[in-house]
Amino acid sequence: WTPEEAVGQTCAILQGPGTCRSALRKLSEAVEAGTSLTVQLLNYARNGTPFMNTLCTMPLRAPGGGLGGAQAQPWYYVAVC
């Protein structure tokens, strides 16, 4: 993928026929619940070559209490592949 093709896209551009739908549901549920999750996904390169991807996500919340804190809705998610 070129930067022009990838910037602004979600990781859905990597999904294909063999991508596990239940793993994607778990990922959606973790984001909805504001929890961390590690999943393995079968993804696909631009040319269609499949590869395994271990995706670790973690919610980032506001520091301290104020507008955030441990129970606050996450501001962002960090994902590491």
PDB file of N, CA and C in Angstrom:
ATOM      1  N   TRP A   1       0.844  -1.176   0.000  1.00  0.00           N
ATOM      2  CA  TRP A   1       0.000   0.000   0.000  1.00  0.00           C
ATOM      3  C   TRP A   1       0.887   1.236   0.000  1.00  0.00           C
ATOM      4  N   THR A   2       0.534   2.184  -0.821  1.00  0.00           N
ATOM      5  CA  THR A   2       1.248   3.457  -0.794  1.00  0.00           C
ATOM      6  C   THR A   2       0.653   4.299   0.329  1.00  0.00           C
ATOM      7  N   PRO A   3       1.402   5.290   0.799  1.00  0.00           N
ATOM      8  CA  PRO A   3       0.834   6.168   1.829  1.00  0.00           C
ATOM      9  C   PRO A   3      -0.481   6.805   1.381  1.00  0.00           C
ATOM     10  N   GLU A   4      -0.574   7.186   0.133  1.00  0.00           N
ATOM     11  CA  GLU A   4      -1.794   7.809  -0.376  1.00  0.00           C
ATOM     12  C   GLU A   4      -2.984   6.852  -0.295  1.00  0.00           C
ATOM     13  N   GLU A   5      -2.737   5.569  -0.502  1.00  0.00           N
ATOM     14  CA  GLU A   5      -3.808   4.576  -0.435  1.00  0.00           C
ATOM     15  C   GLU A   5      -4.188   4.239   1.002  1.00  0.00           C
ATOM     16  N   ALA A   6      -3.217   4.279   1.908  1.00  0.00           N
ATOM     17  CA  ALA A   6      -3.434   3.797   3.266  1.00  0.00           C
ATOM     18  C   ALA A   6      -3.891   4.880   4.246  1.00  0.00           C
ATOM     19  N   VAL A   7      -3.397   6.093   4.094  1.00  0.00           N
ATOM     20  CA  VAL A   7      -3.741   7.149   5.046  1.00  0.00           C
ATOM     21  C   VAL A   7      -5.245   7.409   5.016  1.00  0.00           C
ATOM     22  N   GLY A   8      -5.823   7.422   6.191  1.00  0.00           N
ATOM     23  CA  GLY A   8      -7.262   7.656   6.314  1.00  0.00           C
ATOM     24  C   GLY A   8      -8.110   6.401   6.239  1.00  0.00           C
ATOM     25  N   GLN A   9      -7.485   5.264   5.964  1.00  0.00           N
ATOM     26  CA  GLN A   9      -8.211   4.001   5.885  1.00  0.00           C
ATOM     27  C   GLN A   9      -8.198   3.298   7.236  1.00  0.00           C
ATOM     28  N   THR A  10      -9.117   2.380   7.427  1.00  0.00           N
ATOM     29  CA  THR A  10      -9.091   1.514   8.603  1.00  0.00           C
ATOM     30  C   THR A  10      -8.354   0.234   8.221  1.00  0.00           C
ATOM     31  N   CYS A  11      -8.146  -0.613   9.210  1.00  0.00           N
ATOM     32  CA  CYS A  11      -7.466  -1.878   8.937  1.00  0.00           C
ATOM     33  C   CYS A  11      -8.325  -2.820   8.092  1.00  0.00           C
ATOM     34  N   ALA A  12      -9.544  -2.422   7.789  1.00  0.00           N
ATOM     35  CA  ALA A  12     -10.413  -3.236   6.939  1.00  0.00           C
ATOM     36  C   ALA A  12      -9.821  -3.446   5.551  1.00  0.00           C
ATOM     37  N   ILE A  13      -8.920  -2.552   5.117  1.00  0.00           N
ATOM     38  CA  ILE A  13      -8.310  -2.742   3.799  1.00  0.00           C
ATOM     39  C   ILE A  13      -7.428  -3.979   3.769  1.00  0.00           C
ATOM     40  N   LEU A  14      -7.055  -4.493   4.948  1.00  0.00           N
ATOM     41  CA  LEU A  14      -6.216  -5.692   5.026  1.00  0.00           C
ATOM     42  C   LEU A  14      -7.034  -6.977   5.100  1.00  0.00           C
ATOM     43  N   GLN A  15      -8.333  -6.867   5.262  1.00  0.00           N
ATOM     44  CA  GLN A  15      -9.176  -8.044   5.437  1.00  0.00           C
ATOM     45  C   GLN A  15      -9.511  -8.686   4.097  1.00  0.00           C
ATOM     46  N   GLY A  16      -9.773  -9.994   4.178  1.00  0.00           N
ATOM     47  CA  GLY A  16     -10.119 -10.748   2.986  1.00  0.00           C
ATOM     48  C   GLY A  16     -10.978 -11.935   3.345  1.00  0.00           C
ATOM     49  N   PRO A  17     -11.108 -12.872   2.413  1.00  0.00           N
ATOM     50  CA  PRO A  17     -12.021 -14.001   2.611  1.00  0.00           C
ATOM     51  C   PRO A  17     -11.658 -14.903   3.787  1.00  0.00           C
ATOM     52  N   GLY A  18     -10.394 -14.961   4.163  1.00  0.00           N
ATOM     53  CA  GLY A  18      -9.993 -15.831   5.267  1.00  0.00           C
ATOM     54  C   GLY A  18      -9.896 -15.136   6.606  1.00  0.00           C
ATOM     55  N   THR A  19     -10.190 -13.846   6.658  1.00  0.00           N
ATOM     56  CA  THR A  19     -10.120 -13.109   7.917  1.00  0.00           C
ATOM     57  C   THR A  19     -11.231 -13.593   8.835  1.00  0.00           C
ATOM     58  N   CYS A  20     -10.861 -13.943  10.054  1.00  0.00           N
ATOM     59  CA  CYS A  20     -11.795 -14.520  11.025  1.00  0.00           C
ATOM     60  C   CYS A  20     -12.789 -13.469  11.511  1.00  0.00           C
ATOM     61  N   ARG A  21     -14.051 -13.665  11.194  1.00  0.00           N
ATOM     62  CA  ARG A  21     -15.090 -12.710  11.573  1.00  0.00           C
ATOM     63  C   ARG A  21     -15.307 -12.675  13.077  1.00  0.00           C
ATOM     64  N   SER A  22     -15.131 -13.789  13.771  1.00  0.00           N
ATOM     65  CA  SER A  22     -15.319 -13.784  15.224  1.00  0.00           C
ATOM     66  C   SER A  22     -14.211 -12.980  15.904  1.00  0.00           C
ATOM     67  N   ALA A  23     -12.991 -13.016  15.370  1.00  0.00           N
ATOM     68  CA  ALA A  23     -11.898 -12.199  15.916  1.00  0.00           C
ATOM     69  C   ALA A  23     -12.203 -10.719  15.701  1.00  0.00           C
ATOM     70  N   LEU A  24     -12.781 -10.376  14.551  1.00  0.00           N
ATOM     71  CA  LEU A  24     -13.158  -8.981  14.291  1.00  0.00           C
ATOM     72  C   LEU A  24     -14.266  -8.535  15.243  1.00  0.00           C
ATOM     73  N   ARG A  25     -15.203  -9.436  15.535  1.00  0.00           N
ATOM     74  CA  ARG A  25     -16.264  -9.111  16.502  1.00  0.00           C
ATOM     75  C   ARG A  25     -15.666  -8.860  17.878  1.00  0.00           C
ATOM     76  N   LYS A  26     -14.709  -9.706  18.295  1.00  0.00           N
ATOM     77  CA  LYS A  26     -14.056  -9.514  19.599  1.00  0.00           C
ATOM     78  C   LYS A  26     -13.355  -8.163  19.649  1.00  0.00           C
ATOM     79  N   LEU A  27     -12.726  -7.782  18.553  1.00  0.00           N
ATOM     80  CA  LEU A  27     -12.051  -6.494  18.478  1.00  0.00           C
ATOM     81  C   LEU A  27     -13.066  -5.355  18.630  1.00  0.00           C
ATOM     82  N   SER A  28     -14.171  -5.438  17.931  1.00  0.00           N
ATOM     83  CA  SER A  28     -15.229  -4.420  18.045  1.00  0.00           C
ATOM     84  C   SER A  28     -15.783  -4.354  19.461  1.00  0.00           C
ATOM     85  N   GLU A  29     -15.987  -5.511  20.070  1.00  0.00           N
ATOM     86  CA  GLU A  29     -16.516  -5.562  21.435  1.00  0.00           C
ATOM     87  C   GLU A  29     -15.532  -4.948  22.428  1.00  0.00           C
ATOM     88  N   ALA A  30     -14.245  -5.192  22.248  1.00  0.00           N
ATOM     89  CA  ALA A  30     -13.231  -4.619  23.142  1.00  0.00           C
ATOM     90  C   ALA A  30     -13.203  -3.098  23.021  1.00  0.00           C
ATOM     91  N   VAL A  31     -13.299  -2.594  21.800  1.00  0.00           N
ATOM     92  CA  VAL A  31     -13.338  -1.138  21.605  1.00  0.00           C
ATOM     93  C   VAL A  31     -14.587  -0.565  22.264  1.00  0.00           C
ATOM     94  N   GLU A  32     -15.713  -1.208  22.064  1.00  0.00           N
ATOM     95  CA  GLU A  32     -16.972  -0.750  22.662  1.00  0.00           C
ATOM     96  C   GLU A  32     -16.893  -0.750  24.189  1.00  0.00           C
ATOM     97  N   ALA A  33     -16.241  -1.765  24.766  1.00  0.00           N
ATOM     98  CA  ALA A  33     -16.131  -1.890  26.221  1.00  0.00           C
ATOM     99  C   ALA A  33     -14.984  -1.062  26.795  1.00  0.00           C
ATOM    100  N   GLY A  34     -14.100  -0.562  25.930  1.00  0.00           N
ATOM    101  CA  GLY A  34     -12.953   0.210  26.403  1.00  0.00           C
ATOM    102  C   GLY A  34     -11.896  -0.644  27.060  1.00  0.00           C
ATOM    103  N   THR A  35     -11.706  -1.864  26.544  1.00  0.00           N
ATOM    104  CA  THR A  35     -10.723  -2.782  27.123  1.00  0.00           C
ATOM    105  C   THR A  35      -9.609  -3.095  26.120  1.00  0.00           C
ATOM    106  N   SER A  36      -8.518  -3.625  26.632  1.00  0.00           N
ATOM    107  CA  SER A  36      -7.400  -4.052  25.793  1.00  0.00           C
ATOM    108  C   SER A  36      -7.698  -5.425  25.212  1.00  0.00           C
ATOM    109  N   LEU A  37      -7.041  -5.728  24.099  1.00  0.00           N
ATOM    110  CA  LEU A  37      -7.237  -7.025  23.465  1.00  0.00           C
ATOM    111  C   LEU A  37      -6.054  -7.340  22.566  1.00  0.00           C
ATOM    112  N   THR A  38      -5.711  -8.598  22.506  1.00  0.00           N
ATOM    113  CA  THR A  38      -4.733  -9.099  21.540  1.00  0.00           C
ATOM    114  C   THR A  38      -5.417 -10.200  20.733  1.00  0.00           C
ATOM    115  N   VAL A  39      -5.398 -10.069  19.410  1.00  0.00           N
ATOM    116  CA  VAL A  39      -5.993 -11.071  18.528  1.00  0.00           C
ATOM    117  C   VAL A  39      -5.040 -11.372  17.387  1.00  0.00           C
ATOM    118  N   GLN A  40      -5.180 -12.556  16.823  1.00  0.00           N
ATOM    119  CA  GLN A  40      -4.444 -12.909  15.613  1.00  0.00           C
ATOM    120  C   GLN A  40      -5.422 -12.886  14.453  1.00  0.00           C
ATOM    121  N   LEU A  41      -5.030 -12.189  13.399  1.00  0.00           N
ATOM    122  CA  LEU A  41      -5.884 -12.062  12.221  1.00  0.00           C
ATOM    123  C   LEU A  41      -5.132 -12.512  10.982  1.00  0.00           C
ATOM    124  N   LEU A  42      -5.833 -13.193  10.104  1.00  0.00           N
ATOM    125  CA  LEU A  42      -5.295 -13.468   8.783  1.00  0.00           C
ATOM    126  C   LEU A  42      -5.648 -12.261   7.933  1.00  0.00           C
ATOM    127  N   ASN A  43      -4.641 -11.526   7.514  1.00  0.00           N
ATOM    128  CA  ASN A  43      -4.830 -10.341   6.690  1.00  0.00           C
ATOM    129  C   ASN A  43      -4.194 -10.570   5.331  1.00  0.00           C
ATOM    130  N   TYR A  44      -4.336  -9.594   4.460  1.00  0.00           N
ATOM    131  CA  TYR A  44      -3.861  -9.729   3.085  1.00  0.00           C
ATOM    132  C   TYR A  44      -3.100  -8.489   2.653  1.00  0.00           C
ATOM    133  N   ALA A  45      -1.962  -8.708   1.999  1.00  0.00           N
ATOM    134  CA  ALA A  45      -1.180  -7.618   1.429  1.00  0.00           C
ATOM    135  C   ALA A  45      -1.917  -7.062   0.209  1.00  0.00           C
ATOM    136  N   ARG A  46      -1.458  -5.965  -0.298  1.00  0.00           N
ATOM    137  CA  ARG A  46      -2.079  -5.316  -1.465  1.00  0.00           C
ATOM    138  C   ARG A  46      -2.213  -6.273  -2.643  1.00  0.00           C
ATOM    139  N   ASN A  47      -1.209  -7.160  -2.806  1.00  0.00           N
ATOM    140  CA  ASN A  47      -1.229  -8.094  -3.935  1.00  0.00           C
ATOM    141  C   ASN A  47      -2.020  -9.373  -3.641  1.00  0.00           C
ATOM    142  N   GLY A  48      -2.665  -9.439  -2.473  1.00  0.00           N
ATOM    143  CA  GLY A  48      -3.491 -10.592  -2.136  1.00  0.00           C
ATOM    144  C   GLY A  48      -2.780 -11.680  -1.348  1.00  0.00           C
ATOM    145  N   THR A  49      -1.491 -11.513  -1.082  1.00  0.00           N
ATOM    146  CA  THR A  49      -0.739 -12.502  -0.310  1.00  0.00           C
ATOM    147  C   THR A  49      -1.207 -12.487   1.149  1.00  0.00           C
ATOM    148  N   PRO A  50      -1.642 -13.637   1.679  1.00  0.00           N
ATOM    149  CA  PRO A  50      -2.093 -13.676   3.069  1.00  0.00           C
ATOM    150  C   PRO A  50      -0.911 -13.637   4.041  1.00  0.00           C
ATOM    151  N   PHE A  51      -1.146 -13.046   5.219  1.00  0.00           N
ATOM    152  CA  PHE A  51      -0.146 -13.051   6.287  1.00  0.00           C
ATOM    153  C   PHE A  51      -0.870 -13.002   7.629  1.00  0.00           C
ATOM    154  N   MET A  52      -0.236 -13.594   8.646  1.00  0.00           N
ATOM    155  CA  MET A  52      -0.794 -13.559   9.995  1.00  0.00           C
ATOM    156  C   MET A  52      -0.354 -12.267  10.676  1.00  0.00           C
ATOM    157  N   ASN A  53      -1.278 -11.652  11.367  1.00  0.00           N
ATOM    158  CA  ASN A  53      -1.037 -10.382  12.035  1.00  0.00           C
ATOM    159  C   ASN A  53      -1.502 -10.512  13.475  1.00  0.00           C
ATOM    160  N   THR A  54      -0.605 -10.311  14.431  1.00  0.00           N
ATOM    161  CA  THR A  54      -0.994 -10.252  15.830  1.00  0.00           C
ATOM    162  C   THR A  54      -1.225  -8.789  16.161  1.00  0.00           C
ATOM    163  N   LEU A  55      -2.446  -8.453  16.498  1.00  0.00           N
ATOM    164  CA  LEU A  55      -2.838  -7.072  16.751  1.00  0.00           C
ATOM    165  C   LEU A  55      -3.097  -6.897  18.238  1.00  0.00           C
ATOM    166  N   CYS A  56      -2.384  -5.979  18.859  1.00  0.00           N
ATOM    167  CA  CYS A  56      -2.561  -5.655  20.277  1.00  0.00           C
ATOM    168  C   CYS A  56      -3.133  -4.251  20.361  1.00  0.00           C
ATOM    169  N   THR A  57      -4.286  -4.095  20.978  1.00  0.00           N
ATOM    170  CA  THR A  57      -4.903  -2.773  21.119  1.00  0.00           C
ATOM    171  C   THR A  57      -5.007  -2.410  22.597  1.00  0.00           C
ATOM    172  N   MET A  58      -4.903  -1.114  22.875  1.00  0.00           N
ATOM    173  CA  MET A  58      -5.000  -0.625  24.242  1.00  0.00           C
ATOM    174  C   MET A  58      -5.678   0.742  24.231  1.00  0.00           C
ATOM    175  N   PRO A  59      -6.700   0.937  25.075  1.00  0.00           N
ATOM    176  CA  PRO A  59      -7.335   2.253  25.141  1.00  0.00           C
ATOM    177  C   PRO A  59      -6.452   3.243  25.887  1.00  0.00           C
ATOM    178  N   LEU A  60      -6.441   4.485  25.442  1.00  0.00           N
ATOM    179  CA  LEU A  60      -5.749   5.567  26.139  1.00  0.00           C
ATOM    180  C   LEU A  60      -6.806   6.503  26.705  1.00  0.00           C
ATOM    181  N   ARG A  61      -6.724   6.701  28.017  1.00  0.00           N
ATOM    182  CA  ARG A  61      -7.704   7.541  28.696  1.00  0.00           C
ATOM    183  C   ARG A  61      -7.044   8.841  29.163  1.00  0.00           C
ATOM    184  N   ALA A  62      -7.860   9.807  29.522  1.00  0.00           N
ATOM    185  CA  ALA A  62      -7.351  11.074  30.041  1.00  0.00           C
ATOM    186  C   ALA A  62      -6.603  10.824  31.344  1.00  0.00           C
ATOM    187  N   PRO A  63      -5.492  11.506  31.554  1.00  0.00           N
ATOM    188  CA  PRO A  63      -4.758  11.352  32.812  1.00  0.00           C
ATOM    189  C   PRO A  63      -5.538  11.953  33.979  1.00  0.00           C
ATOM    190  N   GLY A  64      -5.364  11.377  35.170  1.00  0.00           N
ATOM    191  CA  GLY A  64      -6.015  11.908  36.366  1.00  0.00           C
ATOM    192  C   GLY A  64      -7.513  11.698  36.356  1.00  0.00           C
ATOM    193  N   GLY A  65      -8.233  12.557  37.030  1.00  0.00           N
ATOM    194  CA  GLY A  65      -9.690  12.456  37.089  1.00  0.00           C
ATOM    195  C   GLY A  65     -10.322  13.320  36.025  1.00  0.00           C
ATOM    196  N   GLY A  66     -10.495  14.591  36.337  1.00  0.00           N
ATOM    197  CA  GLY A  66     -10.995  15.595  35.397  1.00  0.00           C
ATOM    198  C   GLY A  66     -12.001  15.067  34.396  1.00  0.00           C
ATOM    199  N   LEU A  67     -11.657  15.168  33.132  1.00  0.00           N
ATOM    200  CA  LEU A  67     -12.539  14.718  32.064  1.00  0.00           C
ATOM    201  C   LEU A  67     -12.358  13.246  31.750  1.00  0.00           C
ATOM    202  N   GLY A  68     -11.426  12.594  32.429  1.00  0.00           N
ATOM    203  CA  GLY A  68     -11.154  11.201  32.087  1.00  0.00           C
ATOM    204  C   GLY A  68     -11.083  10.336  33.318  1.00  0.00           C
ATOM    205  N   GLY A  69      -9.981   9.631  33.447  1.00  0.00           N
ATOM    206  CA  GLY A  69      -9.812   8.709  34.548  1.00  0.00           C
ATOM    207  C   GLY A  69     -10.053   7.283  34.109  1.00  0.00           C
ATOM    208  N   ALA A  70      -9.935   6.378  35.045  1.00  0.00           N
ATOM    209  CA  ALA A  70      -9.980   4.950  34.733  1.00  0.00           C
ATOM    210  C   ALA A  70     -11.312   4.514  34.132  1.00  0.00           C
ATOM    211  N   GLN A  71     -12.410   5.177  34.499  1.00  0.00           N
ATOM    212  CA  GLN A  71     -13.726   4.763  34.005  1.00  0.00           C
ATOM    213  C   GLN A  71     -14.183   5.569  32.796  1.00  0.00           C
ATOM    214  N   ALA A  72     -13.385   6.555  32.423  1.00  0.00           N
ATOM    215  CA  ALA A  72     -13.793   7.423  31.314  1.00  0.00           C
ATOM    216  C   ALA A  72     -13.717   6.697  29.978  1.00  0.00           C
ATOM    217  N   GLN A  73     -14.500   7.191  29.027  1.00  0.00           N
ATOM    218  CA  GLN A  73     -14.438   6.674  27.660  1.00  0.00           C
ATOM    219  C   GLN A  73     -13.036   6.949  27.108  1.00  0.00           C
ATOM    220  N   PRO A  74     -12.437   5.988  26.418  1.00  0.00           N
ATOM    221  CA  PRO A  74     -11.092   6.207  25.869  1.00  0.00           C
ATOM    222  C   PRO A  74     -11.065   7.384  24.894  1.00  0.00           C
ATOM    223  N   TRP A  75      -9.953   8.112  24.917  1.00  0.00           N
ATOM    224  CA  TRP A  75      -9.729   9.186  23.950  1.00  0.00           C
ATOM    225  C   TRP A  75      -9.300   8.602  22.621  1.00  0.00           C
ATOM    226  N   TYR A  76      -8.369   7.632  22.680  1.00  0.00           N
ATOM    227  CA  TYR A  76      -7.787   7.009  21.486  1.00  0.00           C
ATOM    228  C   TYR A  76      -7.530   5.552  21.775  1.00  0.00           C
ATOM    229  N   TYR A  77      -7.230   4.813  20.727  1.00  0.00           N
ATOM    230  CA  TYR A  77      -6.740   3.448  20.863  1.00  0.00           C
ATOM    231  C   TYR A  77      -5.397   3.359  20.179  1.00  0.00           C
ATOM    232  N   VAL A  78      -4.484   2.639  20.814  1.00  0.00           N
ATOM    233  CA  VAL A  78      -3.186   2.360  20.216  1.00  0.00           C
ATOM    234  C   VAL A  78      -3.214   0.906  19.768  1.00  0.00           C
ATOM    235  N   ALA A  79      -2.807   0.674  18.556  1.00  0.00           N
ATOM    236  CA  ALA A  79      -2.732  -0.694  18.038  1.00  0.00           C
ATOM    237  C   ALA A  79      -1.313  -0.954  17.553  1.00  0.00           C
ATOM    238  N   VAL A  80      -0.759  -2.081  17.966  1.00  0.00           N
ATOM    239  CA  VAL A  80       0.589  -2.470  17.571  1.00  0.00           C
ATOM    240  C   VAL A  80       0.488  -3.802  16.873  1.00  0.00           C
ATOM    241  N   CYS A  81       1.075  -3.881  15.695  1.00  0.00           N
ATOM    242  CA  CYS A  81       1.048  -5.109  14.920  1.00  0.00           C
ATOM    243  C   CYS A  81       2.396  -5.790  15.001  1.00  0.00           C
TER     244      CYS A  81
END
